[in-house]
Coordinates of C-alpha atoms in Angstrom, one line a residue:
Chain A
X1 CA -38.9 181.1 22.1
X2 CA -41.8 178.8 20.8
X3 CA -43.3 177.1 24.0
X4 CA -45.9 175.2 22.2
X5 CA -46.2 174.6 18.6
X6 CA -49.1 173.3 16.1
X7 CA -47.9 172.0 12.8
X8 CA -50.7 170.5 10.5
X9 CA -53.5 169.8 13.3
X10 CA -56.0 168.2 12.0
X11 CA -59.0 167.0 14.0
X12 CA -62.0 165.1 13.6
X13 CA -65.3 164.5 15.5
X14 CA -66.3 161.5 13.7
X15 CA -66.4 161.6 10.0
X16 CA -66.4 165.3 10.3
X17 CA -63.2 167.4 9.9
X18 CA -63.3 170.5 12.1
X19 CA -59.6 171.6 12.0
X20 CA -57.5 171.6 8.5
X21 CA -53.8 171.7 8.6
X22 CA -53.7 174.6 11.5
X23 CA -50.2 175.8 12.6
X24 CA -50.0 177.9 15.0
X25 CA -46.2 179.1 17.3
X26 CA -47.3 180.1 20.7
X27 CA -44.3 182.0 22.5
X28 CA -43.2 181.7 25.8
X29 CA -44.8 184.3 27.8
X30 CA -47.1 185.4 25.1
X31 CA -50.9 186.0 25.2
X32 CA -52.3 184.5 21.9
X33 CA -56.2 185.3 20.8
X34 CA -57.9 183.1 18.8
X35 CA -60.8 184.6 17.4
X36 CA -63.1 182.9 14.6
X37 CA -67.1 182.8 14.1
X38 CA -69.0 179.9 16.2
X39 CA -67.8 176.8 14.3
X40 CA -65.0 178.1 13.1
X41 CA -63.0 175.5 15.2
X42 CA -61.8 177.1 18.1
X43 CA -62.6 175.3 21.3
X44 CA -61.9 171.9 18.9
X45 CA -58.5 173.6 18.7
X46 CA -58.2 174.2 22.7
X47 CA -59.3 170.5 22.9
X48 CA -56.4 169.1 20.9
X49 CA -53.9 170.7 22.6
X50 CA -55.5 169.4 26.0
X51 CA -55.8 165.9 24.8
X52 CA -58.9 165.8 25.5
X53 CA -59.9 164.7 21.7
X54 CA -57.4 162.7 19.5
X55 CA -55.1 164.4 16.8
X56 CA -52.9 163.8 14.0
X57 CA -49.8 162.3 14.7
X58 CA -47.0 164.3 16.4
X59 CA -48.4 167.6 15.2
X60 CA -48.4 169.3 18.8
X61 CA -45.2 169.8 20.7
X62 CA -45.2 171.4 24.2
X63 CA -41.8 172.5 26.0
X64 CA -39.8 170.7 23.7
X65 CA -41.2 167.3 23.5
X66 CA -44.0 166.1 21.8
X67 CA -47.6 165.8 23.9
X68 CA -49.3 164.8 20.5
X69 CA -49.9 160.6 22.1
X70 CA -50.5 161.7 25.8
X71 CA -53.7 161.6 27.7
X72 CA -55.5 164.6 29.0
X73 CA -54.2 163.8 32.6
X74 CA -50.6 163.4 32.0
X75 CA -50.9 166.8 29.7
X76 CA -52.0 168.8 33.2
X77 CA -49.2 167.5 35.1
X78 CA -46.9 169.1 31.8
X79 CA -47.9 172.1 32.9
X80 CA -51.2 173.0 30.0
X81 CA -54.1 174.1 32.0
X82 CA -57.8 174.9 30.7
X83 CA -60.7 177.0 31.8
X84 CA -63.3 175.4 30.1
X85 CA -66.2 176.8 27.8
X86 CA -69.3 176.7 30.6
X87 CA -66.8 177.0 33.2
X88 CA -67.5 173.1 34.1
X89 CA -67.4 173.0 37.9
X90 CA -67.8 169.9 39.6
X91 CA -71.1 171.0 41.3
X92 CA -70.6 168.6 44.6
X93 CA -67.8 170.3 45.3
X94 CA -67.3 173.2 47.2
X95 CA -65.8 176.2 45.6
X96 CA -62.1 175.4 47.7
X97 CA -62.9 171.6 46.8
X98 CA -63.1 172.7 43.3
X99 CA -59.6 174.9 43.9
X100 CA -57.9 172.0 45.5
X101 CA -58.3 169.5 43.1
X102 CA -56.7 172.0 40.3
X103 CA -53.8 171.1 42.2
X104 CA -54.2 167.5 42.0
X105 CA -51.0 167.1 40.5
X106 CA -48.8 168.5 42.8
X107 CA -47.1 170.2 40.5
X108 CA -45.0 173.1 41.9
X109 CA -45.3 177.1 41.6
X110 CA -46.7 180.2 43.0
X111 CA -50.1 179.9 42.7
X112 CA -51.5 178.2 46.0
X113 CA -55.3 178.5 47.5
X114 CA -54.0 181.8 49.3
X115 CA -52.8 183.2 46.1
X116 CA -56.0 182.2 44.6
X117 CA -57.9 183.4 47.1
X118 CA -55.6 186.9 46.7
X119 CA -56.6 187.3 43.1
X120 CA -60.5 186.7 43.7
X121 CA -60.9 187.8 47.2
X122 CA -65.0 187.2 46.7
X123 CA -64.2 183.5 46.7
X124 CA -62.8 183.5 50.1
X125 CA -66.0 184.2 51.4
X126 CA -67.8 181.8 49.2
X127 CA -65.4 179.1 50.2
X128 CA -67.8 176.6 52.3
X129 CA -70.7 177.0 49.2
X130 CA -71.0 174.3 46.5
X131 CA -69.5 175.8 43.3
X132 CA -72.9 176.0 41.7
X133 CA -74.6 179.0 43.9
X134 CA -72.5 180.9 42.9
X135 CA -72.7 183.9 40.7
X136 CA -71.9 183.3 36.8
X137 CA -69.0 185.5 36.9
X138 CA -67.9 184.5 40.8
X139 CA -68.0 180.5 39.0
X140 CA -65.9 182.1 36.1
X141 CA -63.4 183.0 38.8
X142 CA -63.4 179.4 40.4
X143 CA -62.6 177.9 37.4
X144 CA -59.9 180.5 36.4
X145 CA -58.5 179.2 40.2
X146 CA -59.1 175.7 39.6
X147 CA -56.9 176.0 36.7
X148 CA -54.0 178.2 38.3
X149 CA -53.7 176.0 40.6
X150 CA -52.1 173.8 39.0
X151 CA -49.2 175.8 37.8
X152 CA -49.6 176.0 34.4
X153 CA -47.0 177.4 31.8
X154 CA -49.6 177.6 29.3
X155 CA -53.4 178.7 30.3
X156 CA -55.5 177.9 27.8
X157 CA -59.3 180.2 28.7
X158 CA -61.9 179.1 26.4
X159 CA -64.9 181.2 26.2
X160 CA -64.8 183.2 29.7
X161 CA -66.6 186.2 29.1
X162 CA -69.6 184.1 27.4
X163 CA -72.8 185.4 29.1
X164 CA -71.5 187.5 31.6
X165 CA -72.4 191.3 31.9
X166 CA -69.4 193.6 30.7
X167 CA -68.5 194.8 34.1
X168 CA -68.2 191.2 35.5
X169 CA -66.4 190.2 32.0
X170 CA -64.1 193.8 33.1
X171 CA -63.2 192.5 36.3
X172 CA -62.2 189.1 35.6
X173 CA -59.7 190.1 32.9
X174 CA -58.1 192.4 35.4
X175 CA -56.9 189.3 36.4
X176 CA -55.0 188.9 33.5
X177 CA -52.1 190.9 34.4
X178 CA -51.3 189.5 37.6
X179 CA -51.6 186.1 35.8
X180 CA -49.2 187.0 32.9
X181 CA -46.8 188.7 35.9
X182 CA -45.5 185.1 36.7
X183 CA -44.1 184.5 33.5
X184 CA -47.6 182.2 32.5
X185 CA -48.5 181.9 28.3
X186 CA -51.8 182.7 28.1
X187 CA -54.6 181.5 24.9
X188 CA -57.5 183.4 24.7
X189 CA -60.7 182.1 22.7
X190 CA -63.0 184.7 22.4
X191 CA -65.9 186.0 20.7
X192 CA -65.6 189.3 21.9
X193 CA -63.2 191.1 19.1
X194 CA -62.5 194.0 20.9
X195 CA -61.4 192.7 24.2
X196 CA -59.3 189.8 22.5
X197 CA -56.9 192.3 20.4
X198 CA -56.9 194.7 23.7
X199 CA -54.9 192.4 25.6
X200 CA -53.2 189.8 22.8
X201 CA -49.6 190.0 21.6
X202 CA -50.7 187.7 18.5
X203 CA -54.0 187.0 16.9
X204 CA -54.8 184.4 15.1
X205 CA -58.2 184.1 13.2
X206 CA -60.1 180.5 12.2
X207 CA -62.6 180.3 9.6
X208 CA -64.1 176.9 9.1
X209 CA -61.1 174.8 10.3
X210 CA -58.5 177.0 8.8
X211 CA -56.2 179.7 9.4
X212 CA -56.9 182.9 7.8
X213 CA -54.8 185.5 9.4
X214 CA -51.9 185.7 11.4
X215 CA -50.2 188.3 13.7
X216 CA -49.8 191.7 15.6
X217 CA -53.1 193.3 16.4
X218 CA -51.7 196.3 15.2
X219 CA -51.1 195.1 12.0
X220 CA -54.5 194.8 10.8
X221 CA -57.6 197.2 10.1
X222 CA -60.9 196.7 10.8
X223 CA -61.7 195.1 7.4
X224 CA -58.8 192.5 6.9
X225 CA -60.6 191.2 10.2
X226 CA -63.9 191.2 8.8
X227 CA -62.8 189.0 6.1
X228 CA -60.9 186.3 8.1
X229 CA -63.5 186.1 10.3
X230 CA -66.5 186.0 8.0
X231 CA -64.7 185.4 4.5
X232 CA -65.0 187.4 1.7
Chain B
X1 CA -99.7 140.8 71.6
X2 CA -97.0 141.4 74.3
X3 CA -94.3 144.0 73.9
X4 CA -91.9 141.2 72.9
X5 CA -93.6 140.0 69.8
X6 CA -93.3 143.6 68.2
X7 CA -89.7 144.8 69.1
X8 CA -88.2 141.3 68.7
X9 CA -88.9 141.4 65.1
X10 CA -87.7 145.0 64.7
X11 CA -84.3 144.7 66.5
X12 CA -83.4 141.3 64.7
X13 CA -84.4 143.3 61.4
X14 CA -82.1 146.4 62.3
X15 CA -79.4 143.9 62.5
X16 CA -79.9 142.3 59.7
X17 CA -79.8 145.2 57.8
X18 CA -76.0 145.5 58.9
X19 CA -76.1 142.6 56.6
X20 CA -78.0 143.7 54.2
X21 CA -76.3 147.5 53.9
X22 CA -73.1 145.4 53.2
X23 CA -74.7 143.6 50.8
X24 CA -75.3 147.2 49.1
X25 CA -71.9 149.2 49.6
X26 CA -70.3 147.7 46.4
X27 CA -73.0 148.2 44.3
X28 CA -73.8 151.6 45.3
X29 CA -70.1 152.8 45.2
X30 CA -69.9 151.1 41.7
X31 CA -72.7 153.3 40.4
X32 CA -72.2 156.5 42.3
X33 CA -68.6 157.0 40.8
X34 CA -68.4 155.5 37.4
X35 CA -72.5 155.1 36.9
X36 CA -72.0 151.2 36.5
X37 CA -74.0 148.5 37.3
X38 CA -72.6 145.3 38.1
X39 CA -74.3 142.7 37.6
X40 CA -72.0 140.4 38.9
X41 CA -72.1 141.9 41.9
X42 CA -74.2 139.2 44.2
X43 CA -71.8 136.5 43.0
X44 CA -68.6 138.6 43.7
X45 CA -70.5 138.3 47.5
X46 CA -70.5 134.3 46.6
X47 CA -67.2 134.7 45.3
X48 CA -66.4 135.9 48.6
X49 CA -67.7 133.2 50.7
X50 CA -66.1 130.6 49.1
X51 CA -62.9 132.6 49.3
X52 CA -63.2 132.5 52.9
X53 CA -63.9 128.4 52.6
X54 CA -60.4 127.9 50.9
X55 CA -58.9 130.3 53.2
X56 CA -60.0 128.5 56.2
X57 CA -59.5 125.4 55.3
X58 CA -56.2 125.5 54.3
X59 CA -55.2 128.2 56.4
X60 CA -57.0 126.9 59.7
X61 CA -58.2 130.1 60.8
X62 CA -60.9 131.6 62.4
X63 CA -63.5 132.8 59.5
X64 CA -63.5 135.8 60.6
X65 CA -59.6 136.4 60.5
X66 CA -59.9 134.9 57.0
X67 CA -61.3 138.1 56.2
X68 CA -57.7 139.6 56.4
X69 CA -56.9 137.5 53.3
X70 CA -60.0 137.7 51.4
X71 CA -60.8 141.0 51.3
X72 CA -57.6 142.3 50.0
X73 CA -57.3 139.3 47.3
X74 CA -60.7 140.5 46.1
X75 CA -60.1 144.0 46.0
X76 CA -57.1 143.0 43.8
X77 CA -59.4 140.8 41.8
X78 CA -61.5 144.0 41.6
X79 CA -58.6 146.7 40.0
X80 CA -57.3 144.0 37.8
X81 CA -61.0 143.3 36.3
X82 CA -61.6 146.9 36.4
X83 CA -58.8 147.3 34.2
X84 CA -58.9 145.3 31.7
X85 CA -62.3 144.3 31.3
X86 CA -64.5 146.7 32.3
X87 CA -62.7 150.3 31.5
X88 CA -62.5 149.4 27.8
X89 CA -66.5 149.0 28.0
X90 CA -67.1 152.0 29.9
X91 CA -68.6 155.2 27.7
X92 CA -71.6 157.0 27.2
X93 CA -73.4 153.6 26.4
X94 CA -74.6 151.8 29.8
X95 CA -75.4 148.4 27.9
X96 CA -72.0 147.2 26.9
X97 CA -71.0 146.9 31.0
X98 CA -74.4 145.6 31.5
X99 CA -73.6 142.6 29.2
X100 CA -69.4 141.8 30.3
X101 CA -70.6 141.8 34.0
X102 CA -73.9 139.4 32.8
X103 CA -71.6 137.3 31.3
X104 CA -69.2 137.4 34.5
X105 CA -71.7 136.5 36.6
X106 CA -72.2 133.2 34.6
X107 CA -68.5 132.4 34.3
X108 CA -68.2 133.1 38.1
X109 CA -71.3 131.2 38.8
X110 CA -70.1 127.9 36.8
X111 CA -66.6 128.1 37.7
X112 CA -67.8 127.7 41.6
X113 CA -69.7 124.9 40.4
X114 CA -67.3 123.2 38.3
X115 CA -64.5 123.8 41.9
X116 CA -67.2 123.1 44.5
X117 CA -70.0 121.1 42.9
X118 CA -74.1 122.4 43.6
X119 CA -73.8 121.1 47.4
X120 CA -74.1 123.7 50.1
X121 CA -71.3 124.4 52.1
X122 CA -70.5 126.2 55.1
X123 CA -67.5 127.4 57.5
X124 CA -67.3 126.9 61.1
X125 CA -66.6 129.0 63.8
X126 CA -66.9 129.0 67.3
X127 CA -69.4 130.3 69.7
X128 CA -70.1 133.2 67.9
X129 CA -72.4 131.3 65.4
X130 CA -74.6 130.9 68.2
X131 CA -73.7 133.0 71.5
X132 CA -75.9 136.0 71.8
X133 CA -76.0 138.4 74.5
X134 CA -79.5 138.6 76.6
X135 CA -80.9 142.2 77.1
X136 CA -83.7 140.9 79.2
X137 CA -87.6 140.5 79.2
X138 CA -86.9 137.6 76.6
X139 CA -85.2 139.5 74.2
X140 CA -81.2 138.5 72.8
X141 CA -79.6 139.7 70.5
X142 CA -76.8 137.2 68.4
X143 CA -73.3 138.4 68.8
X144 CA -72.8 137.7 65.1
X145 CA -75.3 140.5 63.9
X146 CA -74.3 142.2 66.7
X147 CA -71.2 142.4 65.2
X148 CA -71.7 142.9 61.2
X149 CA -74.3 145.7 62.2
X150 CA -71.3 147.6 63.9
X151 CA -69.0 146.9 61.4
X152 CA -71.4 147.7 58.7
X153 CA -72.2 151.4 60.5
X154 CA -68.0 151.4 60.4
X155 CA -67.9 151.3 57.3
X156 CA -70.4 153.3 56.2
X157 CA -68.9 155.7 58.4
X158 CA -65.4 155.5 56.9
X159 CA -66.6 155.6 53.3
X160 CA -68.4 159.1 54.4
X161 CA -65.2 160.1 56.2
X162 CA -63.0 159.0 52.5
X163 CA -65.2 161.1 50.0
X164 CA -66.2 164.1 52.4
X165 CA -62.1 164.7 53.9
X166 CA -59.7 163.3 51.5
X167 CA -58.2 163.9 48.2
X168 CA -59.5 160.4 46.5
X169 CA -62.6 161.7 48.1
X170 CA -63.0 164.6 46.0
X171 CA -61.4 163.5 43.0
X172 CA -64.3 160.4 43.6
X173 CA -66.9 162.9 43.6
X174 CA -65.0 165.5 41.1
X175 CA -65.3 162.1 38.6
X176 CA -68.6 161.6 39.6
X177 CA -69.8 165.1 38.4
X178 CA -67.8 165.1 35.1
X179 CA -64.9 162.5 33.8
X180 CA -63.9 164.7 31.2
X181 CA -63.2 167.7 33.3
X182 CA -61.6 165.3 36.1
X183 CA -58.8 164.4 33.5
X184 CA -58.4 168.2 32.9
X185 CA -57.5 168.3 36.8
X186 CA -54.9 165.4 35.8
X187 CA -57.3 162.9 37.7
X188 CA -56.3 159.5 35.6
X189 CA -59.9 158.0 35.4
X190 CA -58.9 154.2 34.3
X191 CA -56.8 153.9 37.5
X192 CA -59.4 155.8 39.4
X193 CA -62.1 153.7 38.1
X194 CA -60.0 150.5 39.1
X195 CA -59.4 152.3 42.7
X196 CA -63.5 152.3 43.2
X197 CA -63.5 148.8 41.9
X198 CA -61.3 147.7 44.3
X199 CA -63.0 149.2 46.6
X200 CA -66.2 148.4 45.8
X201 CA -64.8 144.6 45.5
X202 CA -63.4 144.8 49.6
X203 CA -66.4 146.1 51.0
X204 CA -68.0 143.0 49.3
X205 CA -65.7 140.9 50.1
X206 CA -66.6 141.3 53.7
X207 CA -69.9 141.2 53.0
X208 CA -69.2 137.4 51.7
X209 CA -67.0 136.8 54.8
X210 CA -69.8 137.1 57.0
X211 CA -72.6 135.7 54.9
X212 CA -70.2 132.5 55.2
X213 CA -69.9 132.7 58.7
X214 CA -73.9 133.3 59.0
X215 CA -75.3 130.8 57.1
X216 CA -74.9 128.3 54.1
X217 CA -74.6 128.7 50.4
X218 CA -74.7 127.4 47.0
X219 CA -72.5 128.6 43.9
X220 CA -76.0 130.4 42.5
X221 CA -77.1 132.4 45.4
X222 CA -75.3 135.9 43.5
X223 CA -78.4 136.6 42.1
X224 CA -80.8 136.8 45.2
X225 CA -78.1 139.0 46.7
X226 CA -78.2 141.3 43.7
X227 CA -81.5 141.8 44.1
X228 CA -80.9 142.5 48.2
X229 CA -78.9 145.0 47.1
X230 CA -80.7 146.7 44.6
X231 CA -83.5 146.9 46.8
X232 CA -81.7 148.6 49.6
X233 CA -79.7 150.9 46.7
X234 CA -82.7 152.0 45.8
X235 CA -85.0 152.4 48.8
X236 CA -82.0 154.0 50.7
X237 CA -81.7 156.7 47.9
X238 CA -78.8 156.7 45.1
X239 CA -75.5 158.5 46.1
X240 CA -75.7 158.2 50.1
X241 CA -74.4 155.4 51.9
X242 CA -76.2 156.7 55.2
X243 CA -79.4 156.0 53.2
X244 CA -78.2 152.9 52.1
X245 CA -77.6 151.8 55.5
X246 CA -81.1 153.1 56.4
X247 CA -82.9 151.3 53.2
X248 CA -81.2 147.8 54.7
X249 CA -82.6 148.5 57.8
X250 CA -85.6 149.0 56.6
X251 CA -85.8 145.9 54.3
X252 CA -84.3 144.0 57.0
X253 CA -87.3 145.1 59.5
X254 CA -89.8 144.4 57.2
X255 CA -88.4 140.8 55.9
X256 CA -88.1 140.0 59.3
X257 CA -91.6 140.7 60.4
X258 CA -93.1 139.5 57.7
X259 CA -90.9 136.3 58.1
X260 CA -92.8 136.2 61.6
X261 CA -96.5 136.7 60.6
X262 CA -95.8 133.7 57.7
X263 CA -92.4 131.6 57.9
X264 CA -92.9 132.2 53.9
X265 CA -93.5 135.5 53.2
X266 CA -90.5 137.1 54.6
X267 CA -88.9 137.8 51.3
X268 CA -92.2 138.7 50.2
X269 CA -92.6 141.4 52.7
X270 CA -89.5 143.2 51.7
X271 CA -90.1 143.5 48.5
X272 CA -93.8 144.7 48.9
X273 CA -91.6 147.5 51.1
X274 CA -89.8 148.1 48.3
X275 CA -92.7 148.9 46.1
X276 CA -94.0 151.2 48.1
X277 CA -90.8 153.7 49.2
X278 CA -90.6 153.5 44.9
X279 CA -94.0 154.5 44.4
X280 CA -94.3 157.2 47.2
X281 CA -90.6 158.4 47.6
X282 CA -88.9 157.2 44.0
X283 CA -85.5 159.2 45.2
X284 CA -85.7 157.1 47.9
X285 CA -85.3 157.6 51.6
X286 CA -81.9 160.0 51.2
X287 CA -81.6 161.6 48.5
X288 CA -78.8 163.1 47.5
X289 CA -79.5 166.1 44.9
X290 CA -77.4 167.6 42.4
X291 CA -78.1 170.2 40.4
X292 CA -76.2 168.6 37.4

């Protein structure tokens, strides 16, 4: 069953057109990676489905209804959360400041500071220190947190393993599972190929704004992804 | 010189910094969440005086019970403003605020003219105009600035309390740091904004209760108070109300004894103060850093 569902996105920043007529079915309980070379329109993609940048008309519906004329803050409270690109902590927070206000909607689930806390035990002892001080992958976990907590059906990551070294980007995606465990849709932007496919149940890939391939990781060789991603 | 002649000066200037820190609340509140400057905000003090004039007049209270009525109308005043004037203006551009709140200022300015006429007024209320309380060896203290210092330190110490404890608090500060991300949290920032407004617009509003009580005033006065308050905004250091509160204090000190030394140079004297805390400590007495 299609929990959320792009039909002919387009977006603009400006003048310019970033995104071109992009469909895209997410499935309930599905983890989606979109992969595409920088530019290629991903995190604009993330963005529109957020609200956080204006789209087309009713060309995004989520749970049944369409979210395409709602404002980033009534999106959250739908049940779409984001880890932003940069992470984006609110540096005069602490890092359970930062946690608690991802749960400034109230909206109802498992995931509560304790879980939180459960999944990243390093951030327990950090609690009291401003988000900031943190390591970059310990602030990668904080904002992973910040968004499970507020319940999110569909978890939209943007970027996470960006600048981190490959055993911190390792043990944040071991998070993954126990994410996915209670029943939460996950999208994954990522420039990292490999670790994209390894954990997707679709792929799709964006070049310049469009969709160039679509489907099971399995389905494709090496090469048919070299040519979405780069053309031919 | 006796003893008298040098803490006189100093105790009458820490109180009037009470004044003077109220003064600098709203403005300060108004820039630390939504980086805004109002520059209506000296004749929203006005605003606030006269408010307590109609109040007590019709209303036959004491002026300082008017304040029940007045701050809450003008906090009010302040969401509704925020609203609809003042969100829609709000972006990465500082200058369009700038101009809407100019122009306020005049419309507030000549509307109080064109209702009260140029003529100073003033409210009267009993004793405590004049009572003061004697601490010995010649020195008194006024039970009136005895009284807006506390309640200034009050609510200084409430504000603190708000964004360090409760969830506006942090979603105040988490808006603060980054709007866009806020809204990601599902923090609505127009009615957030208009929150902080209203906020900023109460605190004021007893500012302008107590100005009334403490002295008379004229429909243009907003302006001077502006500048009381960016003084103390800025000497105090941006983002911490404890340094606000010291920066009136320490404007207040200095106007005070400079008022002493020459009955004309009192306003002077705090703003030579001012000069120097921005030439020798620019972040200003507490600052608050962020590694943004």
């Amino acid at each position: 069953m299609s929990l959320c569902s792009l039909r002919h996105v387009s977006a603009f920043y400006g003048d310019f057109q970033v995104l071109f007529d992009v469909d895209i079915e997410i499935g309930e309980g599905q983890a989606v990676a979109i992969i595409g070379a920088n530019g290629a329109g991903k995190t604009t993609l993330l963005r529109s489905i957020t609200g956080m940048l204006k789209r087309t008309a009713d060309s995004i519906h989520f749970a049944g209804r369409s979210i395409t004329g709602l404002p980033a803050y009534a999106i959250v409270a739908l049940g779409i959360a984001m880890v932003p690109e940069g992470r984006r902590l609110f540096p005069s927070l602490s890092v359970e400041e930062n946690l608690m206000i991802g749960a400034h909607t109230g909206r109802p689930g498992p995931w509560t500071l304790k879980r939180v806390y459960g999944l990243f035990p390093v951030l327990f002892e950090r609690r009291r220190a401003p988000a900031t001080q943190l390591s970059g992958g310990q602030q990668q976990m904080v904002a992973i947190g910040r968004a499970l907590m507020s319940n999110p059906r569909l978890l939209l990551c943007d970027e996470i393993s960006l600048g981190l070294a490959p055993v911190v980007i390792k043990s944040i995606y071991e998070a993954f599972p126990a994410i996915r465990a209670e029943g939460t849709t996950l999208v994954v932007v990522e420039q990292d190929i490999g670790r994209a496919l390894a954990m997707a149940d679709t792929v799709t890939c964006l070049q310049e704004g469009r969709v160039t391939l679509v489907g099971r990781p399995k389905q494709f060789s090496r090469a048919d992804i070299t040519t979405a991603y780069f053309g031919s | 010189m006796s003893v008298f002649a040098l803490v006189d000066p100093v105790l009458q200037g820490l109180l009037l910094g009470g004044l003077y820190a109220l003064f600098a609340i709203g403005l300060s509140l108004s820039f630390g969440i939504m980086r805004m400057v109002n520059i209506a905000h000296g004749d929203i003090i006005i605003l606030g005086a006269y408010a307590t004039l109609v109040v007590v007049n019709q209303l036959g209270i004491h002026p300082l019970a008017a304040m029940v009525v007045v701050v809450p109308v003008l906090a009010g005043f302040g969401y509704l403003l925020q609203r609809i004037l003042l969100n829609p203006v709000l972006g990465e551009d500082i200058l369009p605020p700038l101009l809407v709140t100019f122009g306020l200022s005049v419309i507030i300015q000549n509307v109080l003219m064109a209702v009260f006429s140029a003529d100073s007024k003033g409210v009267h209320a009993d004793a405590i105009q004049t009572a003061s309380i004697s601490l010995g060896g010649g020195l008194a203290v006024g039970w009136l600035s005895l009284v807006i210092f506390v309640v200034a330190v009050a609510v200084v110490a409430g504000l603190e309390l708000l964004f360090a404890r409760t969830g506006l608090g942090r979603a105040f500060r988490a808006t603060s740091d980054d709007q866009a991300v806020a809204q990601l949290m599902g923090i609505n920032n127009r009615h957030l904004y208009a929150v902080a407004t209203a906020l900023a617009f109460g605190v004021t509003a007893i500012a302008g209760v107590f100005l009334a009580v403490r002295t008379t005033f004229i429909p243009t006065l907003g302006p001077s108070k502006l500048l009381v308050a960016f003084e103390v905004v800025i000497i105090g250091g941006m983002g911490s109300l404890w340094g606000t509160l010291a920066g009136a204090m320490l404007l207040g000190v200095a106007q005070v004894i400079g008022f002493r030394y020459d009955s004309g140079s009192g306003v002077l004297a705090g703003h030579l103060v001012f000069l120097v805390v921005l030439l020798l400590r620019p972040q200003g007495l507490i600052a608050r850093t962020r590694d943004l």
